[in-house]
Amino acid sequence: MKKLIGLDKNKTAVFISGNGSNLRNLIKFSKNKNSPIIIDLVISNNKNAKGLLYTYRKKIENKVINFRNQKLSEKKILKILSKKKIKLICLAGFMKILSKKFIQKFGGIILNIHPSLLPKYKGLNTHKRALLNNEKYSGCTVHYVTSKLDSGKIIIQKKVKISKYENEITLKKKILKLEHAIYPEAIKKIIADL
Ligand code: GAR
Protein backbone atom coordinates (compact mmCIF):
# COMPACT_ATOMS: atom_id res chain seq x y z
CA MET A 1 0.00 0.00 0.00
CA LYS A 2 1.43 3.37 -1.02
CA LYS A 3 0.76 5.45 2.06
CA LEU A 4 -0.14 9.09 1.86
CA ILE A 5 2.31 11.30 3.67
CA GLY A 6 0.72 13.69 6.14
CA LEU A 7 3.19 16.54 5.79
CA ASP A 8 4.20 16.44 2.14
CA LYS A 9 1.95 17.50 -0.72
CA ASN A 10 0.36 14.29 -1.94
CA LYS A 11 0.50 13.83 -5.69
CA THR A 12 -3.09 13.58 -6.81
CA ALA A 13 -4.91 12.69 -10.02
CA VAL A 14 -8.49 13.80 -10.63
CA PHE A 15 -10.69 11.71 -12.94
CA ILE A 16 -13.55 13.48 -14.73
CA SER A 17 -16.11 12.89 -17.46
CA GLY A 18 -17.99 16.18 -17.78
CA ASN A 19 -18.35 19.72 -16.47
CA GLY A 20 -15.56 19.55 -13.95
CA SER A 21 -16.91 21.95 -11.33
CA ASN A 22 -15.52 19.65 -8.63
CA LEU A 23 -12.20 19.53 -10.47
CA ARG A 24 -12.12 23.32 -10.59
CA ASN A 25 -12.85 23.44 -6.89
CA LEU A 26 -10.17 20.87 -6.07
CA ILE A 27 -7.61 22.79 -8.13
CA LYS A 28 -8.48 25.90 -6.14
CA PHE A 29 -8.13 23.92 -2.90
CA SER A 30 -4.77 22.48 -3.99
CA LYS A 31 -3.40 25.98 -4.53
CA ASN A 32 -3.93 26.94 -0.87
CA LYS A 33 -0.67 27.21 0.98
CA ASN A 34 -1.61 24.56 3.52
CA SER A 35 -3.33 22.19 1.14
CA PRO A 36 -2.17 18.58 1.56
CA ILE A 37 -2.43 17.80 -2.17
CA ILE A 38 -0.94 18.83 -5.46
CA ILE A 39 -2.93 18.00 -8.58
CA ASP A 40 -0.47 16.58 -11.05
CA LEU A 41 -2.75 14.90 -13.54
CA VAL A 42 -6.32 14.92 -14.82
CA ILE A 43 -7.74 11.89 -16.60
CA SER A 44 -10.90 12.11 -18.68
CA ASN A 45 -12.68 9.34 -20.53
CA ASN A 46 -14.38 12.01 -22.62
CA LYS A 47 -12.42 14.23 -24.98
CA ASN A 48 -15.21 16.81 -24.94
CA ALA A 49 -15.37 17.09 -21.16
CA LYS A 50 -15.73 20.77 -20.34
CA GLY A 51 -13.61 20.21 -17.26
CA LEU A 52 -10.53 19.71 -19.44
CA LEU A 53 -10.52 23.49 -20.00
CA TYR A 54 -9.38 23.99 -16.41
CA THR A 55 -6.33 21.83 -17.04
CA TYR A 56 -5.24 24.06 -19.92
CA ARG A 57 -5.88 27.18 -17.89
CA LYS A 58 -3.95 25.92 -14.88
CA LYS A 59 -1.27 24.08 -16.88
CA ILE A 60 -2.04 20.66 -15.43
CA GLU A 61 -1.25 17.63 -17.55
CA ASN A 62 -4.31 15.84 -18.88
CA LYS A 63 -4.81 12.50 -20.56
CA VAL A 64 -7.93 11.53 -22.45
CA ILE A 65 -8.45 7.79 -22.34
CA ASN A 66 -11.61 6.62 -24.02
CA PHE A 67 -12.37 3.40 -22.10
CA ARG A 68 -13.70 1.67 -25.25
CA ASN A 69 -11.51 -1.19 -24.12
CA GLN A 70 -11.62 -0.87 -20.35
CA LYS A 71 -8.87 -3.39 -19.65
CA LEU A 72 -6.40 -1.69 -21.97
CA SER A 73 -7.41 1.77 -20.83
CA GLU A 74 -6.92 0.90 -17.17
CA LYS A 75 -3.53 -0.63 -17.96
CA LYS A 76 -2.50 2.57 -19.69
CA ILE A 77 -3.70 4.70 -16.78
CA LEU A 78 -1.88 2.55 -14.20
CA LYS A 79 1.35 3.06 -16.11
CA ILE A 80 0.90 6.84 -16.14
CA LEU A 81 -0.04 6.93 -12.44
CA SER A 82 2.99 4.93 -11.49
CA LYS A 83 5.32 7.05 -13.62
CA LYS A 84 3.97 10.21 -12.01
CA LYS A 85 4.02 8.65 -8.52
CA ILE A 86 0.39 9.49 -7.91
CA LYS A 87 -0.79 8.50 -4.43
CA LEU A 88 -4.35 9.74 -4.37
CA ILE A 89 -7.09 9.57 -6.99
CA CYS A 90 -10.15 11.79 -6.66
CA LEU A 91 -13.06 10.77 -8.85
CA ALA A 92 -15.04 13.90 -9.61
CA GLY A 93 -17.99 13.21 -11.86
CA PHE A 94 -16.14 10.27 -13.44
CA MET A 95 -18.85 8.13 -14.99
CA LYS A 96 -16.96 4.84 -15.38
CA ILE A 97 -16.69 2.05 -12.85
CA LEU A 98 -13.08 1.15 -12.15
CA SER A 99 -12.33 -2.56 -12.04
CA LYS A 100 -11.31 -4.44 -8.91
CA LYS A 101 -7.98 -5.18 -10.57
CA PHE A 102 -7.34 -1.48 -11.21
CA ILE A 103 -8.15 -0.59 -7.60
CA GLN A 104 -5.88 -3.34 -6.26
CA LYS A 105 -3.02 -2.61 -8.63
CA PHE A 106 -3.07 1.14 -7.96
CA GLY A 107 -2.63 0.47 -4.27
CA GLY A 108 -3.15 4.10 -3.21
CA ILE A 109 -6.30 5.78 -1.98
CA ILE A 110 -9.24 6.41 -4.30
CA LEU A 111 -12.05 8.74 -3.30
CA ASN A 112 -15.36 9.50 -4.96
CA ILE A 113 -18.04 12.13 -4.53
CA HIS A 114 -21.63 11.16 -5.10
CA PRO A 115 -24.70 13.42 -5.15
CA SER A 116 -26.91 11.53 -2.70
CA LEU A 117 -27.08 10.42 0.89
CA LEU A 118 -25.47 7.03 0.31
CA PRO A 119 -26.36 4.21 0.63
CA LYS A 120 -29.50 5.75 -0.84
CA TYR A 121 -29.60 6.41 -4.59
CA LYS A 122 -26.45 4.82 -5.90
CA GLY A 123 -25.86 5.20 -9.63
CA LEU A 124 -27.42 7.73 -11.98
CA ASN A 125 -30.32 10.24 -11.85
CA THR A 126 -30.05 10.65 -8.11
CA HIS A 127 -31.88 13.99 -7.89
CA LYS A 128 -34.74 12.83 -10.08
CA ARG A 129 -35.22 9.70 -8.00
CA ALA A 130 -35.04 11.56 -4.69
CA LEU A 131 -37.69 14.03 -5.90
CA LEU A 132 -39.95 11.28 -7.27
CA ASN A 133 -39.80 9.55 -3.90
CA ASN A 134 -40.78 12.76 -2.11
CA GLU A 135 -37.68 12.65 0.03
CA LYS A 136 -37.47 15.42 2.63
CA TYR A 137 -33.68 15.51 2.46
CA SER A 138 -30.95 14.80 -0.03
CA GLY A 139 -27.23 15.58 -0.01
CA CYS A 140 -23.83 14.33 -1.02
CA THR A 141 -21.21 11.89 0.15
CA VAL A 142 -17.46 11.49 -0.17
CA HIS A 143 -16.43 7.86 0.20
CA TYR A 144 -13.57 5.46 -0.45
CA VAL A 145 -13.86 3.63 -3.75
CA THR A 146 -14.24 -0.12 -3.86
CA SER A 147 -15.14 -2.29 -6.81
CA LYS A 148 -18.82 -2.10 -5.81
CA LEU A 149 -20.60 0.96 -7.21
CA ASP A 150 -20.88 3.88 -4.74
CA SER A 151 -20.37 1.51 -1.80
CA GLY A 152 -17.05 2.16 -0.02
CA LYS A 153 -16.67 3.50 3.51
CA ILE A 154 -18.15 6.96 3.96
CA ILE A 155 -15.79 9.79 4.92
CA ILE A 156 -18.14 12.79 5.00
CA GLN A 157 -21.80 13.18 4.21
CA LYS A 158 -23.86 16.38 4.31
CA LYS A 159 -27.56 16.79 3.86
CA VAL A 160 -29.83 19.52 2.54
CA LYS A 161 -33.55 19.98 2.93
CA ILE A 162 -35.59 19.49 -0.22
CA SER A 163 -38.00 22.41 -0.41
CA LYS A 164 -41.60 22.24 -1.57
CA TYR A 165 -40.74 23.94 -4.85
CA GLU A 166 -37.56 22.03 -5.60
CA ASN A 167 -36.88 20.69 -9.09
CA GLU A 168 -33.98 18.72 -10.50
CA ILE A 169 -32.10 21.85 -11.53
CA THR A 170 -32.41 23.68 -8.22
CA LEU A 171 -31.58 20.55 -6.24
CA LYS A 172 -28.53 19.81 -8.38
CA LYS A 173 -27.27 23.36 -7.89
CA LYS A 174 -27.82 23.23 -4.15
CA ILE A 175 -26.03 19.90 -3.81
CA LEU A 176 -23.11 20.86 -6.06
CA LYS A 177 -22.42 23.79 -3.78
CA LEU A 178 -22.31 21.39 -0.86
CA GLU A 179 -20.07 19.00 -2.82
CA HIS A 180 -17.56 21.79 -3.28
CA ALA A 181 -17.48 22.27 0.48
CA ILE A 182 -17.13 18.62 1.50
CA TYR A 183 -14.61 17.24 -1.00
CA PRO A 184 -11.68 19.32 0.31
CA GLU A 185 -12.88 18.67 3.86
CA ALA A 186 -12.85 14.92 3.25
CA ILE A 187 -9.34 15.04 1.79
CA LYS A 188 -8.06 16.97 4.79
CA LYS A 189 -9.79 14.52 7.09
CA ILE A 190 -8.30 11.34 5.59
CA ILE A 191 -4.83 12.84 5.58
CA ALA A 192 -5.15 14.06 9.17
CA ASP A 193 -6.34 10.57 10.20
CA LEU A 194 -3.34 8.76 8.71
C1 GAR B 1 -21.38 15.74 -9.39
O1 GAR B 1 -22.65 16.02 -8.91
C2 GAR B 1 -20.88 14.43 -8.83
O2 GAR B 1 -21.26 14.21 -7.51
C3 GAR B 1 -21.54 13.45 -9.75
O3 GAR B 1 -21.42 14.02 -11.02
C4 GAR B 1 -21.42 15.45 -10.89
C5 GAR B 1 -20.22 15.99 -11.61
O4 GAR B 1 -20.22 17.38 -11.61
N1 GAR B 1 -20.93 12.16 -9.67
C6 GAR B 1 -21.59 11.01 -9.77
O5 GAR B 1 -22.78 10.96 -9.99
C7 GAR B 1 -20.74 9.77 -9.62
N2 GAR B 1 -21.53 8.65 -9.27
P1 GAR B 1 -18.93 18.20 -12.02
O6 GAR B 1 -18.41 17.57 -13.32
O7 GAR B 1 -19.41 19.60 -12.21
O8 GAR B 1 -17.92 18.07 -10.92
Short mmCIF file of N, CA, C and O and ligand atoms in Angstrom, two decimals, residues 16-24 51 91-95 112-116 122-127 140-141 143 149-150 172 175-176 179-180, ligand 1:
data_model
loop_
_atom_site.label_atom_id
_atom_site.label_comp_id
_atom_site.label_asym_id
_atom_site.label_seq_id
_atom_site.Cartn_x
_atom_site.Cartn_y
_atom_site.Cartn_z
N ILE A 16 -12.29 12.79 -14.41
CA ILE A 16 -13.55 13.48 -14.73
C ILE A 16 -14.19 12.89 -15.99
O ILE A 16 -13.52 12.20 -16.76
N SER A 17 -15.45 13.25 -16.20
CA SER A 17 -16.11 12.89 -17.46
C SER A 17 -16.85 14.08 -18.07
O SER A 17 -17.24 14.03 -19.23
N GLY A 18 -17.10 15.12 -17.27
CA GLY A 18 -17.99 16.18 -17.78
C GLY A 18 -17.59 17.58 -17.41
O GLY A 18 -16.46 18.01 -17.65
N ASN A 19 -18.50 18.28 -16.74
CA ASN A 19 -18.35 19.72 -16.47
C ASN A 19 -17.12 20.11 -15.67
O ASN A 19 -16.55 21.18 -15.88
N GLY A 20 -16.79 19.29 -14.70
CA GLY A 20 -15.56 19.55 -13.95
C GLY A 20 -15.65 20.64 -12.90
O GLY A 20 -14.63 21.21 -12.51
N SER A 21 -16.86 20.91 -12.37
CA SER A 21 -16.91 21.95 -11.33
C SER A 21 -16.21 21.47 -10.06
O SER A 21 -15.57 22.26 -9.36
N ASN A 22 -16.28 20.17 -9.79
CA ASN A 22 -15.52 19.65 -8.63
C ASN A 22 -14.03 19.70 -8.89
O ASN A 22 -13.25 20.01 -7.98
N LEU A 23 -13.62 19.44 -10.13
CA LEU A 23 -12.20 19.53 -10.47
C LEU A 23 -11.71 20.96 -10.23
O LEU A 23 -10.69 21.19 -9.59
N ARG A 24 -12.49 21.91 -10.74
CA ARG A 24 -12.12 23.32 -10.59
C ARG A 24 -11.94 23.68 -9.11
O ARG A 24 -11.00 24.35 -8.71
N GLY A 51 -14.59 20.10 -18.34
CA GLY A 51 -13.61 20.21 -17.26
C GLY A 51 -12.17 20.25 -17.74
O GLY A 51 -11.29 20.76 -17.04
N LEU A 91 -12.08 10.85 -7.77
CA LEU A 91 -13.06 10.77 -8.85
C LEU A 91 -14.01 11.94 -8.65
O LEU A 91 -14.54 12.16 -7.56
N ALA A 92 -14.21 12.70 -9.73
CA ALA A 92 -15.04 13.90 -9.61
C ALA A 92 -15.95 13.98 -10.83
O ALA A 92 -15.61 14.57 -11.85
N GLY A 93 -17.09 13.27 -10.72
CA GLY A 93 -17.99 13.21 -11.86
C GLY A 93 -17.43 12.29 -12.93
O GLY A 93 -17.64 12.50 -14.13
N PHE A 94 -16.71 11.25 -12.50
CA PHE A 94 -16.14 10.27 -13.44
C PHE A 94 -17.17 9.15 -13.59
O PHE A 94 -17.49 8.46 -12.62
N MET A 95 -17.69 9.00 -14.80
CA MET A 95 -18.85 8.13 -14.99
C MET A 95 -18.49 6.73 -15.49
O MET A 95 -19.23 6.13 -16.26
N ASN A 112 -14.32 9.10 -4.01
CA ASN A 112 -15.36 9.50 -4.96
C ASN A 112 -16.34 10.43 -4.27
O ASN A 112 -16.54 10.34 -3.06
N ILE A 113 -16.93 11.32 -5.07
CA ILE A 113 -18.04 12.13 -4.53
C ILE A 113 -19.30 11.75 -5.28
O ILE A 113 -19.29 11.54 -6.50
N HIS A 114 -20.37 11.60 -4.50
CA HIS A 114 -21.63 11.16 -5.10
C HIS A 114 -22.77 12.06 -4.61
O HIS A 114 -22.85 12.37 -3.42
N PRO A 115 -23.67 12.45 -5.53
CA PRO A 115 -24.70 13.42 -5.15
C PRO A 115 -25.95 12.81 -4.51
O PRO A 115 -27.07 13.02 -4.97
N SER A 116 -25.75 12.03 -3.45
CA SER A 116 -26.91 11.53 -2.70
C SER A 116 -26.44 11.18 -1.30
O SER A 116 -25.23 11.17 -1.02
N LYS A 122 -27.71 5.07 -5.18
CA LYS A 122 -26.45 4.82 -5.90
C LYS A 122 -26.72 4.98 -7.38
O LYS A 122 -27.87 4.89 -7.81
N GLY A 123 -25.68 5.18 -8.16
CA GLY A 123 -25.86 5.20 -9.63
C GLY A 123 -26.31 6.55 -10.16
O GLY A 123 -25.98 7.58 -9.60
N LEU A 124 -27.10 6.50 -11.24
CA LEU A 124 -27.42 7.73 -11.98
C LEU A 124 -28.77 8.34 -11.55
O LEU A 124 -29.53 7.72 -10.81
N ASN A 125 -29.04 9.53 -12.05
CA ASN A 125 -30.32 10.24 -11.85
C ASN A 125 -30.73 10.34 -10.38
O ASN A 125 -31.90 10.16 -10.03
N THR A 126 -29.78 10.63 -9.55
CA THR A 126 -30.05 10.65 -8.11
C THR A 126 -31.10 11.69 -7.72
O THR A 126 -32.00 11.41 -6.94
N HIS A 127 -30.96 12.91 -8.28
CA HIS A 127 -31.88 13.99 -7.89
C HIS A 127 -33.31 13.67 -8.32
O HIS A 127 -34.26 13.86 -7.56
N CYS A 140 -24.96 14.89 -0.27
CA CYS A 140 -23.83 14.33 -1.02
C CYS A 140 -22.88 13.62 -0.06
O CYS A 140 -22.92 13.88 1.15
N THR A 141 -22.07 12.77 -0.65
CA THR A 141 -21.21 11.89 0.15
C THR A 141 -19.84 11.78 -0.50
O THR A 141 -19.75 11.58 -1.71
N HIS A 143 -16.70 9.21 -0.32
CA HIS A 143 -16.43 7.86 0.20
C HIS A 143 -15.22 7.24 -0.47
O HIS A 143 -14.80 7.68 -1.55
N LEU A 149 -20.17 -0.40 -6.88
CA LEU A 149 -20.60 0.96 -7.21
C LEU A 149 -21.08 1.75 -5.98
O LEU A 149 -21.98 1.32 -5.27
N ASP A 150 -20.47 2.93 -5.78
CA ASP A 150 -20.88 3.88 -4.74
C ASP A 150 -21.06 3.23 -3.36
O ASP A 150 -22.01 3.53 -2.64
N LYS A 172 -29.89 20.09 -7.91
CA LYS A 172 -28.53 19.81 -8.38
C LYS A 172 -27.59 20.95 -7.99
O LYS A 172 -26.48 20.73 -7.49
N ILE A 175 -26.90 20.99 -4.26
CA ILE A 175 -26.03 19.90 -3.81
C ILE A 175 -24.60 20.10 -4.32
O ILE A 175 -23.65 19.83 -3.60
N LEU A 176 -24.47 20.62 -5.54
CA LEU A 176 -23.11 20.86 -6.06
C LEU A 176 -22.34 21.81 -5.14
O LEU A 176 -21.16 21.61 -4.88
N GLU A 179 -21.17 19.88 -2.39
CA GLU A 179 -20.07 19.00 -2.82
C GLU A 179 -18.75 19.75 -2.77
O GLU A 179 -17.73 19.22 -2.33
N HIS A 180 -18.80 21.01 -3.24
CA HIS A 180 -17.56 21.79 -3.28
C HIS A 180 -17.04 22.07 -1.88
O HIS A 180 -15.86 22.29 -1.69
C1 GAR B 1 -21.38 15.74 -9.39
O1 GAR B 1 -22.65 16.02 -8.91
C2 GAR B 1 -20.88 14.43 -8.83
O2 GAR B 1 -21.26 14.21 -7.51
C3 GAR B 1 -21.54 13.45 -9.75
O3 GAR B 1 -21.42 14.02 -11.02
C4 GAR B 1 -21.42 15.45 -10.89
C5 GAR B 1 -20.22 15.99 -11.61
O4 GAR B 1 -20.22 17.38 -11.61
N1 GAR B 1 -20.93 12.16 -9.67
C6 GAR B 1 -21.59 11.01 -9.77
O5 GAR B 1 -22.78 10.96 -9.99
C7 GAR B 1 -20.74 9.77 -9.62
N2 GAR B 1 -21.53 8.65 -9.27
P1 GAR B 1 -18.93 18.20 -12.02
O6 GAR B 1 -18.41 17.57 -13.32
O7 GAR B 1 -19.41 19.60 -12.21
O8 GAR B 1 -17.92 18.07 -10.92
#
